[in-house]
């Protein structure tokens, strides 16, 4: 107190504990006798309930095997439990099994097993989820390079959380781990270890492409700097066992109250969607797979579900509907009605597809839109004589004069060659004498290349000067790639040199 007074340090009485024998900080308890691990770090191990069948016992022993190098006489101490796993042996949990179980929990909770947290060392957060709980373990490497526990945590899932899709439960385990070990993880880089590979993809995609519940979880994780590493379940035993034996006293719902709903439906239409989804056998089957987890291979799926395989990590079940990102998967009985509503403005094929991509989805929806527009007399009467083709984008160059676009134009009764650099957008113009043959174009391009260097790629239309055998030989001899657009895509492919023509003429 004298030091605080001396240095002008003001203390908040509501946040101070005076005359205490110990204080907990960063996972350790500081006392007059020294530093000890905080009991809270192992409370979830101590609360683990005994296994009720062979599968649960295997999961517990899997965690123990991971930590076996820290448990003295591991083989002999686990022998009575391993006997229960033998073939033709009935699973009968007796007092001596419970005694061994309690002893092993005490062993892996001992202070000699837990590492002291080292802020300068890499940190690993091992996460897993089961149908009934979440498990996380905070790990760091010991002197032998082996990942050793710093702290454990687990949580029982609420009834609502148990209905989450598999990928949602797995991501929820990361949210739980970051929240529980916030003091250790916030403001530093760390590695998340998971046995659920789709998490890597979903965290790399734009936020808007994720289902709403996953979006809320991803927003919760925005403040943390981590990379996700996939490891098989056999290398994820700590978190796996904790998730299957969760702390029954820890079952509060994780706050995900960050929501911006982009699904544009009236209340009446949403009620109809929910009702028809419940009555659609295929969507009910799909919903069950989303919640319980996808198989490892597409061949294990029913044939009707296979069209959803390619974007399975984007699917979720929310409020009685199936979502693909922000789009509602429409039940079969409602598709024709939704299709007619999309078609009401007679926007044409491409714009109707764009409208559908904002709100709804079902397999082959694009083909159904094509067929409807093609059969519509109004759309056919008012459609442009030539439909605009989708743009074909070139890779952006990383330096000047890497990629150039070339084109020809007429001005003041003369033919001109324009060369535009894709990186700087800088145009160069040369007059083409005579009849603008392929030879004359090549001569002009050689002059420019002699001044500025030879580019790696030249983009042009399919005009006769550029499509000739002579120009092909020129490209080969001067070692540049020549890319030509098809007549259908000329406008999109060589748009840079095309856009440079009007300003040059002025």
Short mmCIF file of C-alpha atoms in Angstrom, two decimals:
data_model
loop_
_atom_site.label_atom_id
_atom_site.label_comp_id
_atom_site.label_asym_id
_atom_site.label_seq_id
_atom_site.Cartn_x
_atom_site.Cartn_y
_atom_site.Cartn_z
CA UNK A 1 0.00 0.00 0.00
CA UNK A 2 2.91 2.30 0.75
CA UNK A 3 4.33 1.64 -2.74
CA UNK A 4 0.96 2.37 -4.34
CA UNK A 5 0.71 5.62 -2.42
CA UNK A 6 4.29 6.54 -3.28
CA UNK A 7 3.73 6.12 -7.03
CA UNK A 8 0.26 7.68 -7.11
CA UNK A 9 -1.51 4.42 -7.95
CA UNK A 10 -5.26 4.53 -7.23
CA UNK A 11 -6.95 1.23 -6.32
CA UNK A 12 -10.59 0.32 -6.88
CA UNK A 13 -11.88 -1.13 -3.62
CA UNK A 14 -14.54 -3.13 -5.46
CA UNK A 15 -11.84 -4.96 -7.41
CA UNK A 16 -9.33 -5.50 -4.60
CA UNK A 17 -8.94 -8.36 -2.13
CA UNK A 18 -7.03 -7.29 0.96
CA UNK A 19 -5.25 -9.57 3.46
CA UNK A 20 -5.66 -12.80 1.47
CA UNK A 21 -3.41 -15.87 1.71
CA UNK A 22 -3.44 -16.66 -2.02
CA UNK A 23 -4.22 -15.22 -5.42
CA UNK A 24 -5.03 -16.91 -8.73
CA UNK A 25 -3.38 -15.53 -11.85
CA UNK A 26 -2.83 -17.02 -15.32
CA UNK A 27 -3.78 -20.53 -14.24
CA UNK A 28 -1.57 -20.59 -11.16
CA UNK A 29 -2.23 -19.96 -7.47
CA UNK A 30 0.38 -17.83 -5.71
CA UNK A 31 0.73 -18.45 -1.95
CA UNK A 32 3.32 -17.90 0.75
CA UNK A 33 4.45 -21.49 0.17
CA UNK A 34 5.08 -20.99 -3.56
CA UNK A 35 3.30 -21.40 -6.91
CA UNK A 36 0.74 -24.17 -7.52
CA UNK A 37 -1.56 -25.04 -10.44
CA UNK A 38 -5.04 -23.58 -10.13
CA UNK A 39 -7.51 -26.38 -9.23
CA UNK A 40 -9.92 -24.89 -11.78
CA UNK A 41 -7.61 -26.09 -14.56
CA UNK A 42 -8.34 -29.73 -13.72
CA UNK A 43 -11.87 -29.42 -12.29
CA UNK A 44 -13.37 -30.82 -15.48
CA UNK A 45 -11.15 -33.90 -15.22
CA UNK A 46 -12.22 -34.49 -11.62
CA UNK A 47 -15.90 -34.17 -12.59
CA UNK A 48 -15.73 -36.85 -15.32
CA UNK A 49 -18.37 -39.52 -14.79
CA UNK A 50 -17.44 -43.21 -15.13
CA UNK A 51 -17.98 -44.88 -18.52
CA UNK A 52 -21.22 -46.76 -19.02
CA UNK A 53 -20.15 -49.05 -21.88
CA UNK A 54 -17.10 -50.37 -23.71
CA UNK A 55 -17.08 -47.53 -26.25
CA UNK A 56 -16.90 -44.86 -23.56
CA UNK A 57 -14.20 -46.83 -21.73
CA UNK A 58 -12.14 -46.99 -24.94
CA UNK A 59 -12.42 -43.22 -25.27
CA UNK A 60 -11.27 -42.66 -21.68
CA UNK A 61 -8.33 -45.04 -22.11
CA UNK A 62 -7.46 -43.26 -25.37
CA UNK A 63 -6.96 -40.05 -23.41
CA UNK A 64 -4.96 -41.93 -20.77
CA UNK A 65 -2.75 -43.47 -23.46
CA UNK A 66 -1.97 -40.00 -24.78
CA UNK A 67 -0.74 -39.04 -21.29
CA UNK A 68 0.81 -42.43 -20.48
CA UNK A 69 4.38 -41.11 -20.52
CA UNK A 70 3.50 -38.93 -17.50
CA UNK A 71 1.78 -41.70 -15.50
CA UNK A 72 4.06 -44.07 -13.61
CA UNK A 73 3.31 -47.82 -14.12
CA UNK A 74 0.62 -46.90 -16.63
CA UNK A 75 0.19 -50.42 -17.99
CA UNK A 76 -0.37 -52.05 -14.62
CA UNK A 77 -2.68 -49.28 -13.40
CA UNK A 78 -4.96 -49.61 -16.42
CA UNK A 79 -4.95 -53.41 -16.68
CA UNK A 80 -8.20 -53.88 -14.72
CA UNK A 81 -9.98 -51.44 -17.05
CA UNK A 82 -8.50 -52.97 -20.18
CA UNK A 83 -9.78 -56.39 -19.10
CA UNK A 84 -13.33 -55.06 -19.57
CA UNK A 85 -12.59 -54.49 -23.27
CA UNK A 86 -11.73 -58.12 -24.00
CA UNK A 87 -13.95 -60.00 -26.41
CA UNK A 88 -16.80 -62.00 -24.88
CA UNK A 89 -16.40 -60.06 -21.61
CA UNK A 90 -19.53 -58.46 -20.19
CA UNK A 91 -19.19 -54.79 -19.27
CA UNK A 92 -19.79 -54.83 -15.53
CA UNK A 93 -18.51 -51.76 -13.66
CA UNK A 94 -17.59 -52.70 -10.11
CA UNK A 95 -16.01 -51.01 -7.10
CA UNK A 96 -12.42 -51.86 -8.03
CA UNK A 97 -12.98 -50.41 -11.52
CA UNK A 98 -14.29 -47.20 -9.97
CA UNK A 99 -11.27 -47.06 -7.66
CA UNK A 100 -8.89 -47.39 -10.63
CA UNK A 101 -10.88 -44.79 -12.56
CA UNK A 102 -10.63 -42.30 -9.67
CA UNK A 103 -6.91 -42.99 -9.24
CA UNK A 104 -6.23 -42.34 -12.93
CA UNK A 105 -8.19 -39.07 -12.81
CA UNK A 106 -6.09 -38.05 -9.83
CA UNK A 107 -2.88 -38.96 -11.69
CA UNK A 108 -3.64 -36.82 -14.76
CA UNK A 109 -4.81 -33.96 -12.53
CA UNK A 110 -1.59 -33.92 -10.52
CA UNK A 111 0.52 -30.76 -10.56
CA UNK A 112 3.51 -32.77 -11.78
CA UNK A 113 1.69 -33.53 -15.05
CA UNK A 114 0.54 -30.00 -15.89
CA UNK A 115 2.95 -27.60 -17.55
CA UNK A 116 3.32 -24.06 -16.29
CA UNK A 117 2.11 -21.69 -19.00
CA UNK A 118 5.01 -20.09 -20.89
CA UNK A 119 3.92 -16.93 -22.71
CA UNK A 120 6.91 -17.01 -25.07
CA UNK A 121 6.23 -20.58 -26.28
CA UNK A 122 3.73 -21.68 -28.99
CA UNK A 123 0.25 -22.54 -27.73
CA UNK A 124 -2.03 -25.30 -29.02
CA UNK A 125 -5.79 -25.54 -28.38
CA UNK A 126 -7.10 -29.07 -28.91
CA UNK A 127 -10.87 -29.03 -29.52
CA UNK A 128 -13.56 -31.65 -30.08
CA UNK A 129 -17.33 -32.07 -29.85
CA UNK A 130 -19.62 -35.04 -29.33
CA UNK A 131 -23.39 -35.33 -29.35
CA UNK A 132 -23.49 -34.46 -25.66
CA UNK A 133 -20.53 -32.22 -24.88
CA UNK A 134 -17.54 -30.06 -25.82
CA UNK A 135 -13.96 -30.74 -24.80
CA UNK A 136 -10.85 -28.56 -25.04
CA UNK A 137 -7.28 -28.87 -23.82
CA UNK A 138 -4.67 -26.11 -23.71
CA UNK A 139 -1.28 -27.56 -24.62
CA UNK A 140 2.35 -26.50 -24.94
CA UNK A 141 5.46 -28.45 -25.88
CA UNK A 142 7.67 -29.70 -23.06
CA UNK A 143 11.46 -30.05 -23.17
CA UNK A 144 11.13 -33.27 -25.18
CA UNK A 145 8.92 -31.61 -27.80
CA UNK A 146 5.82 -33.49 -26.65
CA UNK A 147 2.52 -31.63 -26.31
CA UNK A 148 1.71 -31.55 -22.61
CA UNK A 149 -1.46 -30.18 -20.95
CA UNK A 150 -1.56 -26.74 -19.39
CA UNK A 151 -5.29 -26.85 -18.58
CA UNK A 152 -8.48 -28.78 -19.40
CA UNK A 153 -12.10 -27.73 -19.89
CA UNK A 154 -15.38 -29.38 -20.89
CA UNK A 155 -19.04 -28.46 -21.12
CA UNK A 156 -22.30 -30.36 -21.47
CA UNK A 157 -24.40 -29.32 -24.45
CA UNK A 158 -27.87 -27.93 -23.88
CA UNK A 159 -30.81 -29.60 -25.62
CA UNK A 160 -30.75 -26.85 -28.24
CA UNK A 161 -27.01 -27.20 -28.86
CA UNK A 162 -27.38 -30.98 -29.20
CA UNK A 163 -29.53 -30.33 -32.28
CA UNK A 164 -26.76 -28.32 -33.97
CA UNK A 165 -25.20 -29.74 -37.14
CA UNK A 166 -21.92 -31.62 -36.68
CA UNK A 167 -19.81 -28.78 -38.11
CA UNK A 168 -21.64 -26.29 -35.86
CA UNK A 169 -20.84 -28.31 -32.74
CA UNK A 170 -17.20 -28.60 -33.79
CA UNK A 171 -16.89 -24.85 -34.36
CA UNK A 172 -18.72 -24.24 -31.09
CA UNK A 173 -15.97 -26.19 -29.32
CA UNK A 174 -13.42 -23.66 -30.64
CA UNK A 175 -15.60 -20.76 -29.45
CA UNK A 176 -15.86 -22.44 -26.04
CA UNK A 177 -12.10 -23.02 -25.86
CA UNK A 178 -11.27 -19.43 -26.80
CA UNK A 179 -13.77 -18.12 -24.25
CA UNK A 180 -12.57 -20.41 -21.44
CA UNK A 181 -8.87 -19.75 -22.08
CA UNK A 182 -9.24 -16.13 -23.20
CA UNK A 183 -6.51 -14.95 -20.81
CA UNK A 184 -4.02 -17.32 -22.41
CA UNK A 185 -5.03 -16.81 -26.06
CA UNK A 186 -6.15 -13.23 -26.63
CA UNK A 187 -3.60 -10.97 -28.32
CA UNK A 188 -1.27 -13.73 -29.49
CA UNK A 189 -0.99 -16.36 -32.23
CA UNK A 190 -2.00 -19.93 -31.45
CA UNK A 191 -2.84 -23.20 -33.19
CA UNK A 192 -6.24 -24.91 -33.07
CA UNK A 193 -6.13 -28.70 -33.43
CA UNK A 194 -9.31 -30.40 -34.69
CA UNK A 195 -10.26 -33.75 -36.19
CA UNK A 196 -13.02 -32.12 -38.29
CA UNK A 197 -11.46 -31.15 -41.62
CA UNK A 198 -14.38 -29.04 -43.01
CA UNK A 199 -13.61 -26.41 -40.34
CA UNK A 200 -10.52 -25.43 -42.30
CA UNK A 201 -12.60 -24.68 -45.40
CA UNK A 202 -15.40 -22.82 -43.62
CA UNK A 203 -12.96 -20.47 -41.85
CA UNK A 204 -11.27 -19.60 -45.15
CA UNK A 205 -14.47 -18.72 -47.04
CA UNK A 206 -16.12 -15.28 -47.03
CA UNK A 207 -18.26 -14.82 -43.93
CA UNK A 208 -21.42 -14.21 -45.98
CA UNK A 209 -21.18 -17.70 -47.55
CA UNK A 210 -21.50 -19.46 -44.18
CA UNK A 211 -24.84 -20.47 -42.64
CA UNK A 212 -26.23 -17.96 -40.10
CA UNK A 213 -25.29 -19.87 -36.94
CA UNK A 214 -21.75 -20.48 -38.21
CA UNK A 215 -21.54 -16.78 -39.09
CA UNK A 216 -22.28 -15.86 -35.49
CA UNK A 217 -19.61 -18.23 -34.24
CA UNK A 218 -17.07 -16.94 -36.75
CA UNK A 219 -17.81 -13.37 -35.69
CA UNK A 220 -17.14 -14.42 -32.07
CA UNK A 221 -13.73 -15.70 -33.20
CA UNK A 222 -12.78 -12.54 -35.13
CA UNK A 223 -10.79 -11.20 -32.17
CA UNK A 224 -8.46 -14.21 -32.03
CA UNK A 225 -5.40 -14.87 -34.19
CA UNK A 226 -5.22 -18.60 -34.87
CA UNK A 227 -4.59 -21.19 -37.55
CA UNK A 228 -6.49 -24.48 -37.76
CA UNK A 229 -4.63 -27.78 -38.08
CA UNK A 230 -6.40 -31.03 -38.92
CA UNK A 231 -5.31 -34.18 -37.12
CA UNK A 232 -7.03 -37.57 -37.15
CA UNK A 233 -9.22 -38.44 -34.18
CA UNK A 234 -6.59 -40.89 -32.95
CA UNK A 235 -4.31 -37.89 -32.33
CA UNK A 236 -7.03 -35.83 -30.65
CA UNK A 237 -7.68 -38.03 -27.62
CA UNK A 238 -7.65 -35.40 -24.87
CA UNK A 239 -10.39 -33.20 -26.30
CA UNK A 240 -12.28 -36.25 -27.58
CA UNK A 241 -12.51 -37.84 -24.13
CA UNK A 242 -13.41 -34.53 -22.47
CA UNK A 243 -16.25 -33.98 -24.95
CA UNK A 244 -17.68 -37.45 -24.26
CA UNK A 245 -17.40 -37.09 -20.49
CA UNK A 246 -18.38 -33.41 -20.15
CA UNK A 247 -18.65 -31.56 -16.88
CA UNK A 248 -22.36 -31.91 -15.95
CA UNK A 249 -22.20 -28.71 -13.89
CA UNK A 250 -21.07 -26.71 -16.92
CA UNK A 251 -24.06 -26.59 -19.27
CA UNK A 252 -24.83 -22.92 -19.83
CA UNK A 253 -25.63 -21.88 -23.39
CA UNK A 254 -22.75 -20.15 -25.15
CA UNK A 255 -23.85 -16.65 -26.11
CA UNK A 256 -24.05 -16.33 -29.89
CA UNK A 257 -26.38 -13.35 -29.92
CA UNK A 258 -24.91 -11.68 -33.02
CA UNK A 259 -27.40 -11.91 -35.82
CA UNK A 260 -28.18 -10.26 -39.12
CA UNK A 261 -30.83 -12.26 -40.97
CA UNK A 262 -30.68 -11.90 -44.73
CA UNK A 263 -33.42 -14.42 -45.58
CA UNK A 264 -36.14 -12.32 -47.19
CA UNK A 265 -39.43 -14.12 -46.44
CA UNK A 266 -42.62 -13.03 -44.76
CA UNK A 267 -43.71 -14.68 -41.52
CA UNK A 268 -46.48 -16.59 -43.34
CA UNK A 269 -44.06 -17.88 -45.98
CA UNK A 270 -41.54 -18.94 -43.32
CA UNK A 271 -44.26 -20.92 -41.52
CA UNK A 272 -45.11 -22.62 -44.81
CA UNK A 273 -41.43 -23.39 -45.48
CA UNK A 274 -41.06 -24.94 -42.04
CA UNK A 275 -44.20 -27.06 -42.47
CA UNK A 276 -43.29 -28.29 -45.96
CA UNK A 277 -39.70 -29.02 -44.89
CA UNK A 278 -41.01 -31.22 -42.05
CA UNK A 279 -43.22 -33.09 -44.53
CA UNK A 280 -40.53 -33.54 -47.20
CA UNK A 281 -38.93 -37.00 -46.66
CA UNK A 282 -35.77 -36.11 -48.59
CA UNK A 283 -35.16 -32.88 -46.67
CA UNK A 284 -35.82 -34.64 -43.37
CA UNK A 285 -33.21 -37.23 -44.30
CA UNK A 286 -30.82 -34.44 -45.31
CA UNK A 287 -31.52 -32.59 -42.06
CA UNK A 288 -30.64 -35.68 -40.02
CA UNK A 289 -27.33 -36.10 -41.88
CA UNK A 290 -26.46 -32.42 -41.35
CA UNK A 291 -27.05 -32.74 -37.60
CA UNK A 292 -25.42 -36.14 -36.99
CA UNK A 293 -22.52 -35.66 -39.40
CA UNK A 294 -21.63 -36.53 -43.00
CA UNK A 295 -19.99 -39.85 -43.93
CA UNK A 296 -16.39 -39.99 -45.15
CA UNK A 297 -17.30 -40.84 -48.76
CA UNK A 298 -20.08 -39.76 -51.11
CA UNK A 299 -20.81 -43.40 -51.99
CA UNK A 300 -22.10 -43.92 -48.45
CA UNK A 301 -24.92 -41.41 -49.06
CA UNK A 302 -28.37 -42.19 -50.48
CA UNK A 303 -28.48 -41.30 -54.18
CA UNK A 304 -30.95 -38.43 -53.70
CA UNK A 305 -28.68 -36.77 -51.09
CA UNK A 306 -25.52 -36.88 -53.21
CA UNK A 307 -26.20 -33.58 -55.07
CA UNK A 308 -25.66 -31.80 -51.72
CA UNK A 309 -22.24 -33.40 -51.10
CA UNK A 310 -20.16 -30.75 -52.88
CA UNK A 311 -21.25 -27.96 -50.52
CA UNK A 312 -22.03 -29.98 -47.38
CA UNK A 313 -19.98 -27.61 -45.21
CA UNK A 314 -22.34 -24.74 -46.20
CA UNK A 315 -25.51 -26.53 -45.07
CA UNK A 316 -27.17 -25.98 -41.72
CA UNK A 317 -30.52 -26.44 -40.03
CA UNK A 318 -31.95 -23.28 -38.51
CA UNK A 319 -35.45 -22.50 -37.28
CA UNK A 320 -36.94 -25.56 -38.98
CA UNK A 321 -35.43 -24.82 -42.41
CA UNK A 322 -32.34 -26.07 -44.21
CA UNK A 323 -29.98 -23.31 -45.32
CA UNK A 324 -27.20 -23.27 -47.91
CA UNK A 325 -25.27 -20.29 -46.66
CA UNK A 326 -27.96 -17.58 -46.54
CA UNK A 327 -30.20 -19.36 -49.07
CA UNK A 328 -33.19 -21.46 -48.04
CA UNK A 329 -33.34 -24.98 -49.50
CA UNK A 330 -36.87 -25.12 -50.91
CA UNK A 331 -39.02 -28.25 -50.39
CA UNK A 332 -40.14 -29.98 -53.58
CA UNK A 333 -43.81 -29.02 -53.16
CA UNK A 334 -42.99 -25.29 -53.15
CA UNK A 335 -40.44 -25.12 -55.96
CA UNK A 336 -42.85 -24.43 -58.81
CA UNK A 337 -44.50 -21.61 -56.87
CA UNK A 338 -41.14 -20.04 -55.96
CA UNK A 339 -40.01 -20.39 -59.58
CA UNK A 340 -43.08 -18.51 -60.80
CA UNK A 341 -42.48 -15.72 -58.26
CA UNK A 342 -38.87 -15.35 -59.41
CA UNK A 343 -40.14 -15.10 -62.98
CA UNK A 344 -42.84 -12.45 -62.37
CA UNK A 345 -40.66 -9.44 -63.41
CA UNK A 346 -39.58 -11.25 -66.65
CA UNK A 347 -35.96 -10.28 -66.03
CA UNK A 348 -34.52 -12.84 -68.40
CA UNK A 349 -32.38 -15.86 -67.74
CA UNK A 350 -29.24 -14.40 -66.13
CA UNK A 351 -30.94 -11.80 -63.91
CA UNK A 352 -33.49 -14.34 -62.69
CA UNK A 353 -30.63 -16.63 -61.70
CA UNK A 354 -28.95 -13.76 -59.84
CA UNK A 355 -32.19 -13.09 -57.98
CA UNK A 356 -32.49 -16.76 -57.02
CA UNK A 357 -28.89 -16.87 -55.77
CA UNK A 358 -29.75 -14.26 -53.15
CA UNK A 359 -32.49 -16.24 -51.41
CA UNK A 360 -33.31 -19.80 -52.54
CA UNK A 361 -31.74 -23.06 -53.66
CA UNK A 362 -32.62 -26.55 -54.83
CA UNK A 363 -30.72 -28.97 -57.10
CA UNK A 364 -30.84 -28.03 -60.81
CA UNK A 365 -32.45 -24.66 -60.09
CA UNK A 366 -30.48 -23.02 -62.93
CA UNK A 367 -31.81 -25.54 -65.45
CA UNK A 368 -35.37 -25.01 -64.23
CA UNK A 369 -34.96 -21.24 -64.68
CA UNK A 370 -33.53 -21.75 -68.20
CA UNK A 371 -36.48 -23.95 -69.17
CA UNK A 372 -39.03 -21.50 -67.76
CA UNK A 373 -37.55 -18.44 -69.48
CA UNK A 374 -37.17 -20.34 -72.76
CA UNK A 375 -40.86 -21.31 -72.68
CA UNK A 376 -42.04 -17.78 -71.79
CA UNK A 377 -43.35 -15.85 -74.81
CA UNK A 378 -42.85 -12.47 -73.10
CA UNK A 379 -39.22 -13.20 -72.23
CA UNK A 380 -38.51 -14.44 -75.75
CA UNK A 381 -40.14 -11.38 -77.32
CA UNK A 382 -38.22 -8.85 -75.26
CA UNK A 383 -34.89 -10.59 -74.83
CA UNK A 384 -31.85 -8.90 -76.45
CA UNK A 385 -30.85 -10.18 -79.85
CA UNK A 386 -27.67 -11.50 -78.28
CA UNK A 387 -27.50 -12.44 -74.60
CA UNK A 388 -24.57 -11.00 -72.69
CA UNK A 389 -22.02 -13.67 -71.90
CA UNK A 390 -20.45 -14.01 -68.46
CA UNK A 391 -17.14 -12.18 -68.09
CA UNK A 392 -13.95 -14.19 -68.35
CA UNK A 393 -11.45 -12.67 -65.95
CA UNK A 394 -7.69 -12.76 -66.46
CA UNK A 395 -5.33 -13.25 -63.56
CA UNK A 396 -4.06 -9.88 -62.38
CA UNK A 397 -0.35 -9.45 -63.19
CA UNK A 398 2.06 -8.75 -60.35
CA UNK A 399 4.34 -6.35 -62.23
CA UNK A 400 4.31 -3.89 -65.17
CA UNK A 401 4.56 -5.23 -68.71
CA UNK A 402 3.79 -8.79 -67.63
CA UNK A 403 0.51 -8.96 -69.55
CA UNK A 404 -0.58 -6.65 -72.35
CA UNK A 405 -3.70 -6.35 -74.46
CA UNK A 406 -3.52 -5.46 -78.17
CA UNK A 407 -6.24 -4.28 -80.56
CA UNK A 408 -6.73 -2.41 -83.83
CA UNK A 409 -8.95 0.60 -84.48
CA UNK A 410 -9.61 3.09 -87.27
CA UNK A 411 -9.24 6.87 -86.84
CA UNK A 412 -9.01 9.63 -89.48
CA UNK A 413 -8.95 7.09 -92.32
CA UNK A 414 -5.92 5.33 -90.82
CA UNK A 415 -5.45 2.03 -88.98
CA UNK A 416 -3.88 2.13 -85.53
CA UNK A 417 -2.47 -0.48 -83.15
CA UNK A 418 -3.07 0.07 -79.42
CA UNK A 419 -1.11 -1.82 -76.76
CA UNK A 420 -2.32 -1.49 -73.15
CA UNK A 421 -0.43 -2.76 -70.10
CA UNK A 422 -2.74 -4.72 -67.77
CA UNK A 423 -0.83 -3.66 -64.63
CA UNK A 424 -0.41 0.10 -65.16
CA UNK A 425 -3.25 0.56 -67.71
CA UNK A 426 -0.73 2.62 -69.75
CA UNK A 427 -1.56 2.67 -73.52
CA UNK A 428 0.90 2.80 -76.41
CA UNK A 429 -0.34 3.63 -79.94
CA UNK A 430 1.35 2.98 -83.28
CA UNK A 431 0.11 3.83 -86.79
CA UNK A 432 -0.12 0.84 -89.14
CA UNK A 433 0.83 1.76 -92.72
CA UNK A 434 -0.69 0.20 -95.80
CA UNK A 435 -3.38 -2.44 -95.65
CA UNK A 436 -2.95 -3.39 -91.97
CA UNK A 437 -1.70 -6.89 -92.66
CA UNK A 438 -0.47 -9.32 -90.04
CA UNK A 439 3.11 -8.53 -91.12
CA UNK A 440 2.58 -4.79 -90.58
CA UNK A 441 1.13 -5.40 -87.10
CA UNK A 442 4.08 -7.60 -86.17
CA UNK A 443 6.58 -4.95 -87.32
CA UNK A 444 4.87 -2.34 -85.11
CA UNK A 445 4.79 -4.70 -82.12
CA UNK A 446 8.49 -5.52 -82.54
CA UNK A 447 9.31 -1.81 -82.37
CA UNK A 448 7.37 -1.46 -79.11
CA UNK A 449 8.93 -4.61 -77.63
CA UNK A 450 12.40 -3.31 -78.52
CA UNK A 451 11.68 -0.19 -76.46
CA UNK A 452 9.84 -1.70 -73.48
CA UNK A 453 10.80 -5.38 -73.42
CA UNK A 454 8.98 -8.58 -74.29
CA UNK A 455 5.89 -9.32 -72.13
CA UNK A 456 5.04 -12.77 -70.84
CA UNK A 457 1.49 -12.73 -72.20
CA UNK A 458 -0.26 -10.95 -75.09
CA UNK A 459 -4.07 -10.87 -75.14
CA UNK A 460 -5.96 -10.09 -78.36
CA UNK A 461 -9.20 -10.79 -80.17
CA UNK A 462 -9.50 -13.36 -82.95
CA UNK A 463 -8.99 -10.85 -85.75
CA UNK A 464 -7.19 -12.18 -88.87
CA UNK A 465 -4.01 -10.22 -88.08
CA UNK A 466 -3.69 -12.00 -84.69
CA UNK A 467 -5.10 -15.42 -85.68
CA UNK A 468 -2.71 -15.90 -88.61
CA UNK A 469 0.04 -18.51 -88.77
CA UNK A 470 2.57 -15.68 -89.15
CA UNK A 471 1.55 -14.18 -85.78
CA UNK A 472 1.73 -17.63 -84.20
CA UNK A 473 5.32 -17.96 -85.44
CA UNK A 474 6.08 -14.47 -84.09
CA UNK A 475 4.82 -15.45 -80.62
CA UNK A 476 6.92 -18.60 -80.66
CA UNK A 477 10.09 -16.87 -81.86
CA UNK A 478 9.81 -14.03 -79.33
CA UNK A 479 8.79 -16.40 -76.48
CA UNK A 480 5.51 -14.90 -75.24
CA UNK A 481 2.14 -16.55 -74.63
CA UNK A 482 -0.57 -15.44 -77.03
CA UNK A 483 -4.13 -15.67 -75.67
CA UNK A 484 -7.03 -15.08 -78.06
CA UNK A 485 -10.69 -14.68 -77.15
CA UNK A 486 -13.45 -16.54 -78.89
CA UNK A 487 -15.88 -14.35 -80.88
CA UNK A 488 -18.53 -14.91 -78.17
CA UNK A 489 -16.26 -13.69 -75.38
CA UNK A 490 -14.20 -11.09 -77.18
CA UNK A 491 -15.76 -8.18 -75.32
CA UNK A 492 -15.00 -9.64 -71.92
CA UNK A 493 -11.60 -11.17 -72.61
CA UNK A 494 -9.83 -8.24 -74.24
CA UNK A 495 -11.75 -5.47 -72.52
CA UNK A 496 -8.68 -3.48 -71.42
CA UNK A 497 -7.40 -2.69 -74.91
CA UNK A 498 -10.99 -2.14 -76.07
CA UNK A 499 -11.63 0.38 -73.28
CA UNK A 500 -8.43 2.23 -74.18
CA UNK A 501 -9.58 2.94 -77.73
CA UNK A 502 -12.18 5.71 -77.13
CA UNK A 503 -9.91 7.87 -74.93
CA UNK A 504 -7.11 7.44 -77.43
CA UNK A 505 -9.29 8.57 -80.31
CA UNK A 506 -10.31 11.70 -78.44
#
